[in-house]
Short mmCIF file of C-alpha atoms and ligand atoms in Angstrom, two decimals:
data_model
loop_
_atom_site.label_atom_id
_atom_site.label_comp_id
_atom_site.label_asym_id
_atom_site.label_seq_id
_atom_site.Cartn_x
_atom_site.Cartn_y
_atom_site.Cartn_z
CA MET A 1 26.01 -197.38 77.31
CA SER A 2 28.71 -196.60 79.81
CA ILE A 3 32.11 -198.17 79.34
CA LYS A 4 32.89 -201.02 81.74
CA ASN A 5 35.86 -202.67 80.08
CA ILE A 6 38.76 -201.06 78.28
CA CYS A 7 41.58 -202.75 76.40
CA CYS A 8 44.78 -200.92 75.58
CA ILE A 9 47.05 -202.48 72.96
CA GLY A 10 50.67 -201.46 73.67
CA ALA A 11 52.17 -201.44 77.17
CA GLY A 12 54.80 -198.81 76.48
CA TYR A 13 55.70 -195.30 77.67
CA VAL A 14 52.24 -194.07 76.69
CA GLY A 15 49.96 -197.09 77.22
CA GLY A 16 51.29 -197.90 80.70
CA PRO A 17 51.12 -194.47 82.40
CA THR A 18 47.97 -193.34 80.54
CA MET A 19 45.93 -196.39 81.46
CA ALA A 20 47.24 -196.37 85.03
CA VAL A 21 45.94 -192.81 85.48
CA ILE A 22 42.60 -193.62 83.80
CA ALA A 23 42.25 -196.70 86.06
CA LYS A 24 43.06 -194.69 89.18
CA ASN A 25 40.37 -192.14 88.39
CA ASN A 26 37.76 -194.64 87.16
CA PRO A 27 37.63 -197.48 89.67
CA HIS A 28 34.40 -198.70 88.06
CA ILE A 29 36.19 -199.48 84.76
CA ASN A 30 38.34 -202.58 84.25
CA ILE A 31 41.37 -201.89 82.11
CA THR A 32 43.58 -204.54 80.53
CA ILE A 33 46.82 -203.45 78.89
CA VAL A 34 48.06 -206.04 76.41
CA ASP A 35 51.31 -206.38 74.51
CA ILE A 36 53.03 -208.89 72.25
CA ASN A 37 56.21 -208.39 74.27
CA ALA A 38 55.91 -211.00 77.03
CA ASP A 39 59.00 -209.72 78.88
CA ARG A 40 57.50 -206.26 79.09
CA ILE A 41 54.20 -207.60 80.43
CA ALA A 42 56.07 -209.73 82.99
CA ALA A 43 57.96 -206.62 84.13
CA TRP A 44 54.68 -204.69 84.51
CA ASN A 45 53.41 -207.58 86.67
CA ASP A 46 56.57 -207.86 88.76
CA SER A 47 55.84 -207.70 92.48
CA ASP A 48 59.02 -205.64 92.84
CA LEU A 49 57.81 -202.24 91.63
CA SER A 50 61.36 -201.06 90.96
CA LYS A 51 61.36 -203.54 88.06
CA LEU A 52 58.54 -201.84 86.10
CA PRO A 53 59.76 -201.52 82.50
CA ILE A 54 59.38 -197.75 82.58
CA PHE A 55 60.86 -195.33 85.04
CA GLU A 56 58.57 -192.37 85.52
CA PRO A 57 58.21 -190.37 88.75
CA GLY A 58 54.93 -191.25 90.52
CA LEU A 59 54.12 -194.19 88.23
CA SER A 60 54.89 -197.07 90.59
CA GLU A 61 52.60 -195.63 93.29
CA ILE A 62 49.65 -195.50 90.89
CA VAL A 63 50.40 -198.98 89.54
CA LYS A 64 50.58 -200.26 93.11
CA ALA A 65 47.17 -198.75 93.90
CA THR A 66 45.42 -200.12 90.80
CA ARG A 67 47.21 -203.27 89.61
CA ASN A 68 45.11 -206.42 89.86
CA LYS A 69 42.21 -204.31 91.14
CA ASN A 70 41.00 -202.62 87.97
CA LEU A 71 44.28 -202.50 86.01
CA PHE A 72 45.67 -205.68 84.46
CA PHE A 73 48.65 -206.47 82.26
CA SER A 74 48.39 -209.43 79.91
CA THR A 75 49.67 -211.02 76.71
CA ASP A 76 46.22 -212.40 75.94
CA ILE A 77 45.31 -209.77 73.37
CA ASN A 78 42.30 -211.54 71.88
CA THR A 79 40.45 -212.02 75.17
CA ALA A 80 41.00 -208.38 76.11
CA ILE A 81 39.71 -207.18 72.73
CA ASP A 82 36.70 -209.49 72.91
CA LYS A 83 35.45 -208.33 76.29
CA SER A 84 36.07 -204.55 75.89
CA GLU A 85 33.70 -201.90 74.62
CA MET A 86 36.55 -199.46 74.07
CA ILE A 87 39.99 -200.31 72.65
CA PHE A 88 42.94 -197.91 72.73
CA ILE A 89 45.68 -198.47 70.18
CA SER A 90 48.91 -197.29 71.76
CA VAL A 91 51.55 -199.16 69.80
CA ASN A 92 54.74 -197.68 68.42
CA THR A 93 54.74 -195.81 65.10
CA PRO A 94 58.44 -195.46 64.29
CA THR A 95 59.96 -193.93 61.17
CA LYS A 96 60.04 -196.44 58.32
CA THR A 97 63.41 -198.11 57.83
CA TYR A 98 62.59 -199.76 54.50
CA GLY A 99 60.71 -199.31 51.24
CA LYS A 100 58.72 -196.26 50.14
CA GLY A 101 59.12 -193.35 52.54
CA LYS A 102 62.17 -194.97 54.19
CA GLY A 103 63.70 -192.64 56.77
CA MET A 104 60.69 -190.30 56.77
CA ALA A 105 57.19 -191.81 56.69
CA ALA A 106 55.64 -193.36 59.79
CA ASP A 107 55.71 -197.14 59.79
CA LEU A 108 52.09 -198.09 60.32
CA LYS A 109 52.50 -201.86 60.22
CA TYR A 110 51.89 -202.24 63.96
CA ILE A 111 48.76 -200.09 63.72
CA GLU A 112 47.46 -202.15 60.83
CA LEU A 113 48.13 -205.40 62.71
CA CYS A 114 46.10 -204.05 65.63
CA ALA A 115 43.23 -203.06 63.35
CA ARG A 116 43.24 -206.50 61.72
CA ASN A 117 43.38 -208.17 65.12
CA ILE A 118 40.38 -206.15 66.32
CA ALA A 119 38.47 -206.83 63.08
CA GLU A 120 39.04 -210.56 63.44
CA ILE A 121 38.11 -210.86 67.11
CA ALA A 122 35.33 -208.33 67.67
CA LYS A 123 31.83 -209.77 68.00
CA THR A 124 30.23 -206.72 69.63
CA ASP A 125 30.35 -203.00 68.77
CA LYS A 126 33.59 -201.27 69.67
CA ILE A 127 34.95 -197.76 70.04
CA VAL A 128 38.49 -197.80 68.70
CA VAL A 129 40.71 -194.99 70.00
CA GLU A 130 43.88 -193.90 68.24
CA LYS A 131 46.24 -193.07 71.09
CA SER A 132 49.40 -193.54 69.04
CA THR A 133 50.64 -190.52 67.09
CA LEU A 134 49.55 -191.01 63.51
CA PRO A 135 49.72 -189.27 60.14
CA VAL A 136 46.63 -187.23 59.35
CA ARG A 137 43.94 -189.43 57.71
CA THR A 138 45.10 -192.70 59.28
CA ALA A 139 41.65 -193.16 60.80
CA GLU A 140 40.40 -193.65 57.24
CA ALA A 141 42.67 -196.69 56.78
CA ILE A 142 41.76 -198.13 60.18
CA LYS A 143 38.07 -197.72 59.43
CA SER A 144 38.45 -199.40 56.07
CA ILE A 145 40.13 -202.45 57.65
CA LEU A 146 37.56 -202.67 60.43
CA ASP A 147 34.56 -202.18 58.14
CA ASN A 148 35.74 -204.92 55.80
CA SER A 149 35.93 -207.58 58.47
CA GLY A 150 32.86 -209.33 57.08
CA SER A 151 30.94 -209.05 60.37
CA ASP A 152 28.15 -206.59 61.18
CA VAL A 153 30.00 -205.18 64.17
CA LYS A 154 29.87 -201.36 64.30
CA PHE A 155 33.17 -199.58 64.86
CA ASP A 156 33.53 -195.93 65.86
CA ILE A 157 37.02 -194.48 65.44
CA LEU A 158 38.28 -191.70 67.68
CA SER A 159 41.55 -189.83 67.61
CA ASN A 160 42.77 -189.06 71.12
CA PRO A 161 46.45 -188.12 70.82
CA GLU A 162 48.59 -188.08 73.93
CA PHE A 163 50.54 -184.95 74.91
CA LEU A 164 52.43 -186.25 77.96
CA ALA A 165 56.19 -185.73 78.09
CA GLU A 166 58.41 -188.43 79.53
CA GLY A 167 59.84 -187.66 82.95
CA THR A 168 56.66 -185.74 83.84
CA ALA A 169 54.13 -188.22 82.42
CA ILE A 170 52.08 -188.67 85.58
CA GLU A 171 51.93 -184.97 86.33
CA ASP A 172 51.01 -184.24 82.70
CA LEU A 173 48.29 -186.89 82.76
CA LEU A 174 46.85 -185.72 86.08
CA ASN A 175 46.86 -182.04 85.04
CA PRO A 176 46.74 -181.92 81.25
CA ASP A 177 46.68 -178.58 79.41
CA ARG A 178 43.94 -180.18 77.33
CA VAL A 179 42.55 -183.54 76.29
CA LEU A 180 41.86 -183.74 72.58
CA ILE A 181 39.16 -186.00 71.16
CA GLY A 182 38.51 -186.12 67.43
CA GLY A 183 35.62 -188.09 66.07
CA GLU A 184 32.40 -188.28 64.10
CA SER A 185 30.06 -190.04 66.47
CA ASP A 186 28.80 -187.96 69.40
CA TYR A 187 28.10 -191.14 71.31
CA ALA A 188 31.70 -192.32 70.96
CA ILE A 189 33.16 -188.89 71.70
CA GLU A 190 31.05 -188.46 74.84
CA SER A 191 31.82 -192.00 76.04
CA LEU A 192 35.53 -191.15 76.02
CA ALA A 193 35.02 -187.60 77.31
CA SER A 194 33.15 -188.95 80.34
CA ILE A 195 36.13 -191.14 81.26
CA TYR A 196 38.47 -188.12 81.26
CA ALA A 197 35.86 -185.96 82.97
CA SER A 198 36.34 -188.01 86.14
CA TRP A 199 39.44 -185.88 86.79
CA VAL A 200 39.90 -183.37 83.93
CA PRO A 201 37.85 -180.12 84.02
CA GLU A 202 35.23 -180.08 81.27
CA ASP A 203 36.62 -176.89 79.65
CA LYS A 204 39.89 -178.69 78.98
CA ILE A 205 38.26 -181.49 77.01
CA LEU A 206 38.37 -180.40 73.41
CA ARG A 207 36.25 -182.01 70.69
CA THR A 208 37.25 -181.70 67.01
CA ASN A 209 36.92 -183.61 63.79
CA VAL A 210 39.21 -186.65 63.44
CA TRP A 211 41.58 -185.02 60.95
CA SER A 212 42.15 -181.89 63.03
CA SER A 213 42.91 -184.08 66.00
CA GLU A 214 45.42 -186.26 64.13
CA LEU A 215 47.11 -183.22 62.59
CA SER A 216 47.16 -181.25 65.87
CA LYS A 217 49.37 -183.86 67.49
CA LEU A 218 52.03 -183.68 64.77
CA THR A 219 51.75 -179.90 64.75
CA ALA A 220 52.21 -179.59 68.52
CA ASN A 221 55.40 -181.64 68.40
CA ALA A 222 56.68 -179.75 65.38
CA PHE A 223 56.11 -176.38 67.10
CA LEU A 224 57.77 -177.55 70.33
CA ALA A 225 60.80 -178.95 68.52
CA GLN A 226 60.99 -175.82 66.38
CA ARG A 227 61.42 -173.70 69.51
CA ILE A 228 64.38 -175.82 70.60
CA SER A 229 66.01 -175.67 67.18
CA SER A 230 65.40 -171.92 67.09
CA ILE A 231 67.09 -171.28 70.43
CA ASN A 232 69.88 -173.73 69.57
CA SER A 233 70.55 -171.81 66.37
CA ILE A 234 70.84 -168.65 68.44
CA SER A 235 73.20 -170.46 70.85
CA GLU A 236 75.75 -170.76 68.05
CA ILE A 237 75.54 -167.05 67.34
CA CYS A 238 76.02 -166.41 71.07
CA GLU A 239 79.22 -168.43 71.10
CA HIS A 240 80.64 -166.09 68.44
CA THR A 241 79.44 -162.82 69.91
CA GLU A 242 79.72 -163.08 73.72
CA ALA A 243 75.95 -162.88 74.01
CA ASN A 244 74.64 -165.42 76.52
CA VAL A 245 71.87 -167.72 75.32
CA ASN A 246 70.34 -168.01 78.81
CA GLU A 247 70.03 -164.24 78.96
CA VAL A 248 68.61 -164.08 75.44
CA ALA A 249 66.10 -166.85 76.24
CA LYS A 250 64.98 -165.06 79.37
CA ALA A 251 64.69 -161.74 77.60
CA ILE A 252 62.57 -163.08 74.76
CA GLY A 253 60.61 -165.51 76.95
CA MET A 254 59.27 -162.64 79.07
CA ASP A 255 57.42 -161.42 76.02
CA SER A 256 54.03 -163.00 76.66
CA ARG A 257 53.59 -163.54 72.93
CA ILE A 258 56.68 -165.77 72.91
CA GLY A 259 56.48 -167.37 76.38
CA SER A 260 59.26 -168.80 78.48
CA LYS A 261 58.90 -172.57 78.07
CA PHE A 262 60.95 -174.78 75.77
CA LEU A 263 63.70 -172.24 75.27
CA LYS A 264 66.51 -174.17 76.92
CA ALA A 265 69.49 -174.42 74.63
CA SER A 266 70.93 -177.92 74.67
CA VAL A 267 73.09 -180.45 72.88
CA GLY A 268 70.00 -181.11 70.76
CA PHE A 269 66.61 -182.61 71.35
CA GLY A 270 66.18 -186.37 71.53
CA GLY A 271 63.33 -188.71 72.35
CA SER A 272 61.22 -191.06 70.32
CA CYS A 273 58.81 -188.50 68.94
CA PHE A 274 60.07 -185.08 67.85
CA GLN A 275 62.25 -186.27 65.00
CA LYS A 276 59.87 -189.02 63.95
CA ASP A 277 56.81 -186.78 64.00
CA ILE A 278 58.45 -183.91 62.11
CA LEU A 279 59.75 -186.32 59.47
CA ASN A 280 56.23 -187.65 59.27
CA LEU A 281 54.89 -184.12 58.72
CA VAL A 282 57.55 -183.48 56.08
CA TYR A 283 56.55 -186.69 54.31
CA ILE A 284 52.88 -185.74 54.38
CA ALA A 285 53.70 -182.31 52.92
CA LYS A 286 55.80 -183.91 50.18
CA SER A 287 53.06 -186.39 49.37
CA TYR A 288 50.78 -183.40 48.60
CA ASN A 289 53.63 -181.76 46.62
CA LEU A 290 53.95 -179.01 49.20
CA ASN A 291 57.71 -178.80 48.84
CA GLU A 292 58.21 -175.43 50.53
CA VAL A 293 56.22 -176.60 53.53
CA ALA A 294 58.29 -179.80 53.67
CA ASP A 295 61.57 -177.86 53.50
CA TYR A 296 60.43 -175.46 56.21
CA TRP A 297 59.84 -178.22 58.78
CA GLU A 298 62.79 -180.33 57.70
CA GLN A 299 65.07 -177.47 58.71
CA VAL A 300 64.13 -178.13 62.37
CA ILE A 301 65.75 -181.58 62.06
CA ILE A 302 68.73 -180.29 60.10
CA MET A 303 69.38 -177.73 62.83
CA ASN A 304 69.12 -180.41 65.51
CA ASP A 305 71.59 -182.71 63.76
CA HIS A 306 73.94 -179.74 63.41
CA GLN A 307 73.69 -178.98 67.13
CA LYS A 308 74.66 -182.54 68.13
CA ARG A 309 77.55 -182.62 65.66
CA ARG A 310 78.72 -179.15 66.68
CA PHE A 311 78.93 -180.30 70.30
CA SER A 312 81.26 -183.24 69.55
CA ASP A 313 83.28 -181.21 67.00
CA ARG A 314 83.89 -178.53 69.60
CA LEU A 315 84.96 -181.12 72.17
CA ILE A 316 87.46 -182.68 69.77
CA LYS A 317 88.79 -179.31 68.61
CA THR A 318 89.27 -178.11 72.18
CA LEU A 319 91.11 -181.29 73.14
CA TYR A 320 93.89 -180.23 70.76
CA ASN A 321 92.16 -181.71 67.72
CA THR A 322 92.39 -185.30 68.87
CA VAL A 323 90.56 -187.55 71.29
CA SER A 324 92.35 -190.70 70.15
CA GLY A 325 93.02 -192.87 73.22
CA LYS A 326 91.65 -190.16 75.55
CA LYS A 327 89.10 -190.98 78.22
CA ILE A 328 85.89 -189.00 77.83
CA SER A 329 83.35 -189.40 80.65
CA MET A 330 79.76 -189.02 79.65
CA LEU A 331 77.31 -188.12 82.38
CA GLY A 332 73.83 -189.12 81.32
CA TRP A 333 72.62 -191.25 78.43
CA SER A 334 68.81 -190.87 78.54
CA PHE A 335 67.32 -188.24 76.23
CA LYS A 336 66.20 -186.12 79.20
CA LYS A 337 66.17 -186.41 82.98
CA ASP A 338 63.76 -188.58 84.99
CA THR A 339 63.32 -191.22 82.31
CA ASN A 340 65.12 -194.44 81.40
CA ASP A 341 64.22 -193.88 77.74
CA THR A 342 67.21 -193.43 75.43
CA ARG A 343 65.51 -193.34 72.04
CA GLU A 344 67.21 -190.77 69.77
CA SER A 345 69.19 -189.44 72.71
CA ALA A 346 71.87 -186.94 71.67
CA ALA A 347 74.33 -188.97 73.78
CA ILE A 348 74.19 -191.85 71.30
CA TYR A 349 75.25 -189.67 68.38
CA VAL A 350 77.91 -187.78 70.31
CA ALA A 351 79.39 -191.07 71.60
CA ASP A 352 79.32 -192.55 68.11
CA HIS A 353 81.24 -189.60 66.71
CA LEU A 354 83.80 -189.66 69.53
CA LEU A 355 84.28 -193.43 69.08
CA SER A 356 84.99 -192.88 65.40
CA GLU A 357 87.76 -190.54 66.56
CA GLN A 358 89.07 -193.40 68.76
CA ALA A 359 88.07 -191.95 72.13
CA LYS A 360 87.64 -194.24 75.14
CA ILE A 361 84.24 -193.52 76.61
CA SER A 362 83.02 -194.11 80.13
CA VAL A 363 79.29 -193.61 80.72
CA TYR A 364 77.30 -193.13 83.89
CA ASP A 365 73.52 -192.74 83.85
CA PRO A 366 71.38 -193.17 86.99
CA LYS A 367 68.64 -195.14 85.21
CA VAL A 368 70.03 -196.60 82.00
CA SER A 369 71.60 -200.08 81.97
CA SER A 370 74.92 -200.83 80.31
CA ARG A 371 73.15 -203.35 78.08
CA LYS A 372 70.89 -200.60 76.76
CA ILE A 373 73.84 -198.31 76.07
CA GLN A 374 75.58 -201.02 74.05
CA THR A 375 72.34 -201.85 72.20
CA ASP A 376 71.86 -198.20 71.25
CA LEU A 377 75.36 -198.00 69.78
CA ASN A 378 75.11 -201.37 68.05
CA TYR A 379 71.82 -200.27 66.44
CA LEU A 380 73.66 -197.52 64.55
CA GLY A 381 75.80 -200.18 62.88
CA THR A 382 78.86 -197.91 62.70
CA ARG A 383 81.20 -200.62 64.05
CA THR A 384 81.07 -204.16 65.41
CA GLU A 385 79.56 -205.02 68.78
CA GLU A 386 83.02 -206.02 69.98
CA GLU A 387 84.43 -202.62 69.00
CA ASN A 388 81.62 -200.83 70.81
CA LYS A 389 82.27 -202.93 73.90
CA GLU A 390 85.96 -202.12 73.75
CA GLY A 391 85.37 -198.40 73.25
CA VAL A 392 82.64 -197.85 75.84
CA GLU A 393 82.59 -198.87 79.47
CA CYS A 394 79.46 -198.29 81.53
CA VAL A 395 79.90 -197.76 85.25
CA ASP A 396 77.60 -197.85 88.27
CA SER A 397 79.18 -194.92 90.08
CA PRO A 398 79.75 -191.49 88.58
CA TYR A 399 83.07 -191.13 90.36
CA ASP A 400 84.34 -194.28 88.59
CA ALA A 401 83.49 -192.70 85.28
CA LEU A 402 85.52 -189.60 86.04
CA VAL A 403 88.84 -191.00 87.28
CA ASP A 404 91.66 -190.03 84.89
CA ALA A 405 89.23 -188.54 82.42
CA HIS A 406 90.51 -185.91 79.98
CA ALA A 407 87.04 -184.44 79.66
CA ILE A 408 83.51 -184.73 80.98
CA ALA A 409 80.54 -184.40 78.64
CA ILE A 410 77.23 -183.72 80.37
CA MET A 411 74.56 -185.19 78.12
CA THR A 412 71.46 -185.30 80.34
CA GLU A 413 70.25 -182.76 82.91
CA TRP A 414 69.87 -185.24 85.81
CA ASP A 415 69.53 -183.18 89.03
CA GLU A 416 72.04 -185.35 90.89
CA PHE A 417 74.89 -184.13 88.65
CA LYS A 418 74.55 -180.69 90.26
CA THR A 419 75.12 -182.15 93.72
CA TYR A 420 78.43 -183.88 92.96
CA ASP A 421 81.63 -182.94 94.75
CA TRP A 422 83.17 -181.17 91.77
CA GLU A 423 86.31 -180.17 93.70
CA THR A 424 87.14 -183.85 94.32
CA ILE A 425 86.27 -184.72 90.74
CA TYR A 426 88.70 -182.06 89.55
CA THR A 427 91.55 -183.64 91.53
CA LYS A 428 90.84 -187.06 89.97
CA MET A 429 90.91 -185.90 86.35
CA LYS A 430 93.78 -185.38 83.92
CA LYS A 431 94.80 -181.72 83.58
CA PRO A 432 93.73 -179.50 82.05
CA ALA A 433 90.35 -180.84 83.15
CA PHE A 434 87.63 -180.05 80.61
CA ILE A 435 83.87 -179.99 81.08
CA PHE A 436 81.53 -179.80 78.09
CA ASP A 437 78.16 -179.06 79.58
CA GLY A 438 75.58 -179.98 76.94
CA ARG A 439 72.76 -178.92 79.25
CA ASN A 440 74.07 -175.69 80.80
CA LEU A 441 73.53 -177.52 84.07
CA LEU A 442 76.48 -176.45 86.22
CA ASP A 443 77.44 -173.05 87.54
CA LYS A 444 79.98 -171.72 85.09
CA SER A 445 81.83 -169.36 87.47
CA GLU A 446 82.02 -172.04 90.17
CA MET A 447 83.53 -174.56 87.74
CA ILE A 448 86.07 -172.05 86.48
CA LYS A 449 86.96 -171.17 90.10
CA ILE A 450 87.67 -174.86 90.83
CA GLY A 451 90.03 -174.91 87.86
CA PHE A 452 88.00 -176.57 85.13
CA GLU A 453 88.14 -175.50 81.50
CA TYR A 454 84.39 -175.15 81.20
CA TYR A 455 82.45 -175.05 77.92
CA SER A 456 78.69 -174.80 77.73
CA ILE A 457 76.07 -174.12 75.09
CA GLY A 458 75.66 -170.59 73.84
CA GLN A 459 77.71 -168.86 76.52
N1 LIG B 501 56.80 -191.78 74.41
C1 LIG B 501 56.14 -190.65 74.51
O1 LIG B 501 56.49 -189.77 75.27
C2 LIG B 501 54.91 -190.42 73.68
C3 LIG B 501 54.57 -191.26 72.65
N2 LIG B 501 53.45 -191.00 71.87
C4 LIG B 501 53.06 -191.91 70.81
O2 LIG B 501 52.48 -193.08 71.41
C5 LIG B 501 52.78 -194.24 70.63
C6 LIG B 501 53.44 -195.28 71.52
O3 LIG B 501 54.67 -194.76 71.98
P1 LIG B 501 55.48 -195.44 73.17
O4 LIG B 501 54.53 -195.84 74.23
O5 LIG B 501 56.58 -194.53 73.49
O6 LIG B 501 56.02 -196.75 72.43
P2 LIG B 501 56.66 -198.04 73.08
O7 LIG B 501 57.54 -198.63 72.05
O8 LIG B 501 57.18 -197.74 74.44
O9 LIG B 501 55.39 -199.02 73.29
C7 LIG B 501 54.68 -199.59 72.26
C8 LIG B 501 54.33 -201.03 72.64
O10 LIG B 501 53.44 -201.57 71.65
C9 LIG B 501 53.71 -202.97 71.55
N3 LIG B 501 53.15 -203.48 70.29
C10 LIG B 501 53.54 -203.21 69.01
N4 LIG B 501 52.74 -203.85 68.14
C11 LIG B 501 51.84 -204.53 68.86
C12 LIG B 501 50.73 -205.39 68.51
N5 LIG B 501 50.41 -205.62 67.23
N6 LIG B 501 50.02 -205.93 69.51
C13 LIG B 501 50.34 -205.69 70.80
N7 LIG B 501 51.35 -204.88 71.19
C14 LIG B 501 52.09 -204.32 70.22
C15 LIG B 501 55.22 -203.04 71.62
O11 LIG B 501 55.64 -204.34 71.97
C16 LIG B 501 55.53 -201.98 72.69
O12 LIG B 501 55.65 -202.54 73.98
C17 LIG B 501 53.64 -193.76 69.47
O13 LIG B 501 52.81 -193.52 68.37
C18 LIG B 501 54.20 -192.45 69.97
O14 LIG B 501 54.48 -191.56 68.91
C19 LIG B 501 52.64 -189.96 72.15
C20 LIG B 501 52.91 -189.11 73.19
C21 LIG B 501 54.05 -189.28 74.04
O1 LIG B 502 54.71 -187.01 71.38
C1 LIG B 502 55.53 -187.18 72.25
O2 LIG B 502 56.23 -188.19 72.38
C2 LIG B 502 55.83 -186.14 73.27
O3 LIG B 502 57.01 -185.44 72.80
C3 LIG B 502 57.51 -184.47 73.70
O4 LIG B 502 57.81 -185.08 74.95
P1 LIG B 502 59.18 -185.86 75.23
O5 LIG B 502 59.86 -186.14 73.93
O6 LIG B 502 58.83 -187.01 76.09
O7 LIG B 502 60.05 -184.86 76.10
P2 LIG B 502 60.33 -183.28 75.99
O8 LIG B 502 60.27 -182.71 77.33
O9 LIG B 502 59.52 -182.63 74.95
O10 LIG B 502 61.85 -183.25 75.54
C4 LIG B 502 62.25 -183.64 74.23
C5 LIG B 502 63.71 -183.29 74.02
O11 LIG B 502 63.88 -181.88 73.92
C6 LIG B 502 64.89 -181.44 74.81
N1 LIG B 502 64.57 -180.06 75.23
C7 LIG B 502 63.36 -179.77 75.76
C8 LIG B 502 63.05 -178.49 76.12
C9 LIG B 502 63.99 -177.47 75.95
O12 LIG B 502 63.77 -176.27 76.26
N2 LIG B 502 65.19 -177.79 75.42
C10 LIG B 502 65.51 -179.07 75.04
O13 LIG B 502 66.61 -179.32 74.54
C11 LIG B 502 64.85 -182.46 75.95
O14 LIG B 502 66.04 -182.46 76.67
C12 LIG B 502 64.62 -183.74 75.17
O15 LIG B 502 65.83 -184.24 74.65
C13 LIG B 502 56.42 -183.42 73.94
O16 LIG B 502 56.90 -182.49 74.90
C14 LIG B 502 55.15 -184.08 74.45
O17 LIG B 502 54.13 -183.09 74.58
C15 LIG B 502 54.71 -185.15 73.45
O18 LIG B 502 53.56 -185.80 73.91
#
């Protein structure tokens, strides 16, 4: 049986772009992306493509080409489940904020709701695909829920983790390093493989057992994040020894056994997945009593928290040990460039620390709304919403953010920051004018020549 109808539950950063690319390359398949969030679905259906809920280079063009042809966005979850032969589960799997495993385990309540929804509605056989990142052996729980639905519908479970990175999602989806499919049933595996094969070379489609597939996703994120924490740890040594972390990264990256990617020292990694997935791995290790393994991976998070804190400590110390009443301009709020996603962005934690020291913060980000910035700070619960509003202004023009600032903190590596007229900015700031470049984005010697007191990471 070839697949004619696909349903994807979860219209987020993964569900949206992934299904758009599958739809583009499989015009013979109808895909419906469903979500309980009606506002999000309405935004996906907005005729103004600049209002899509997710900013991702190249996404709006693909949505334009496929939407209402073979790609549909809907809140009618049951109908989409009913008519599809294959159902992707692409809902969020955040870190638990309550109960057993609080602050560490993955919260699987949304996954379970999806499984129960599918079990209740399905009248014909279904292939259920785990697209969300899940703890190893989650497929067992999903299967148990589905198989106890009381019907004689046959469910095949596949694990098909997603490796796209935000900001390059479309490029990553169009040219993936690999597509990973874990499963038991050859029929189910080959049904999914054939969908990818419409644009992905066969030798990049990897088949494994379900558990290897689930665990590979957590492992990939843990290894990637570990590289960043490793280079960030070296950045601190550089700052004490006059070694330069960019030079060190280049020198070690040219060793083909190490490789050059993911060695950019920064203010710390953010994003919705690295921290969550490593904590998840740590929790799994602890649940098997593998305490040394748990401690080993937890150190990646500890190092990352240290890097964020170290950045704001250094800023405060350099500004004569106080930022009280001083204007600090933050350039960038998203967790990396080319995305409007702010989840776990280092900027949130740095701003929170500076606010606790009574700084006045002015933020400019090309793609993040002021409402989102306030929501992110309010979510931490450090102070009241009113206090956050008083302490943080969000501006639409970078130059507004910089007038009379005591210091600039570069939090995100947006390309446009490099093109600013830094000489004019210098004249508008309080003197001495400080830059804390959390992304090593600007040219150090140029900034010093203009007159800035310039601080970067690991240099
Ligand atoms: N964001 C990323 O770059 C990547 C994320 N992942 C994984 O993919 C999964 C999804 O992540 P994102 O897309 O970033 O999350 P997201 O939060 O952007 O989207 C998830 C969507 O699922 C919806 N949802 C939750 N429960 C639902 C239910 N019962 N029925 C219908 N809709 C429901 C939510 O309303 C939300 O719109 C996570 O497990 C994540 O770890 C994997 C690779 C990359
Ligand atoms: O599971 C996921 O969600 C995804 O997590 C990451 O993707 P993402 O978090 O979107 O973005 P990354 O490019 O990995 O960046 C994560 C953070 O690390 C930082 N980073 C990245 C690279 C680097 O060298 N240095 C560095 O500080 C980025 O600025 C950002 O804050 C992985 O790269 C994806 O493969 C994975 O699919």
